[in-house]
Every structure is written in C-alpha cells, then in structure tokens.
Tab-separated table of C-alpha atoms in Angstrom:
chain	number	residue	atom	x	y	z
A	1	MET	CA	58.180	-0.231	57.152
A	2	THR	CA	55.901	2.796	57.422
A	3	GLN	CA	56.322	3.465	53.723
A	4	LYS	CA	55.400	-0.121	52.838
A	5	ILE	CA	52.215	0.085	54.901
A	6	ILE	CA	51.215	3.341	53.228
A	7	GLU	CA	51.927	1.891	49.776
A	8	LEU	CA	49.740	-1.148	50.484
A	9	CYS	CA	46.917	1.122	51.638
A	10	GLU	CA	47.168	3.246	48.503
A	11	GLU	CA	47.300	0.192	46.216
A	12	ASN	CA	44.048	-1.065	47.720
A	13	ASN	CA	42.316	2.342	47.738
A	14	PHE	CA	42.235	2.339	51.549
A	15	THR	CA	39.606	-0.422	51.576
A	16	TYR	CA	41.662	-2.825	53.690
A	17	GLY	CA	41.642	-2.480	57.438
A	18	TYR	CA	44.578	-2.803	59.791
A	19	ARG	CA	44.065	-6.546	60.217
A	20	LYS	CA	44.322	-7.317	56.518
A	21	ILE	CA	47.244	-4.907	56.015
A	22	THR	CA	49.046	-6.567	58.943
A	23	ALA	CA	48.504	-9.993	57.400
A	24	LEU	CA	49.775	-8.776	54.017
A	25	ILE	CA	52.894	-7.184	55.506
A	26	ASN	CA	53.714	-10.301	57.496
A	27	GLN	CA	53.120	-12.508	54.458
A	28	LEU	CA	54.821	-10.457	51.730
A	29	TYR	CA	57.867	-9.242	53.627
A	30	SER	CA	58.298	-12.100	56.109
A	31	ALA	CA	58.162	-9.541	58.874
A	32	SER	CA	56.691	-9.904	62.309
A	33	ILE	CA	54.751	-6.718	62.880
A	34	ASN	CA	52.108	-6.243	65.518
A	35	HIS	CA	48.631	-5.115	64.438
A	36	LYS	CA	48.777	-2.250	66.938
A	37	ARG	CA	51.755	-0.734	65.139
A	38	VAL	CA	49.988	-0.974	61.771
A	39	GLN	CA	46.858	0.579	63.254
A	40	ARG	CA	48.889	3.474	64.674
A	41	ILE	CA	50.555	4.142	61.315
A	42	MET	CA	47.263	3.965	59.411
A	43	ARG	CA	45.672	6.554	61.698
A	44	VAL	CA	47.993	9.248	60.387
C-alpha cells in the first residue's frame, strides 16, 4: 500500500494532499485506509 501511495503522489507531482490521496486510494483500490496512515507515509 505504501508503494501505491507514493506512486499516486508522483503521478500528481506532489500537488495532492493527504486527504485527496486518501480518497483516491479508497476509491481506486476499494481499500479502507485511514487518513492518518496516508499522512504518515507521505511525510517520509
């Protein structure tokens, strides 16, 4: 899942915040991921 989050960030030139990335992950992959987890991964 970490790799998918990083790929989405790179595809969008890091212009999307954690809220939009969380929504995309939950929509595209039918996953239930908390925004706090996405925020933690994006910090790195």
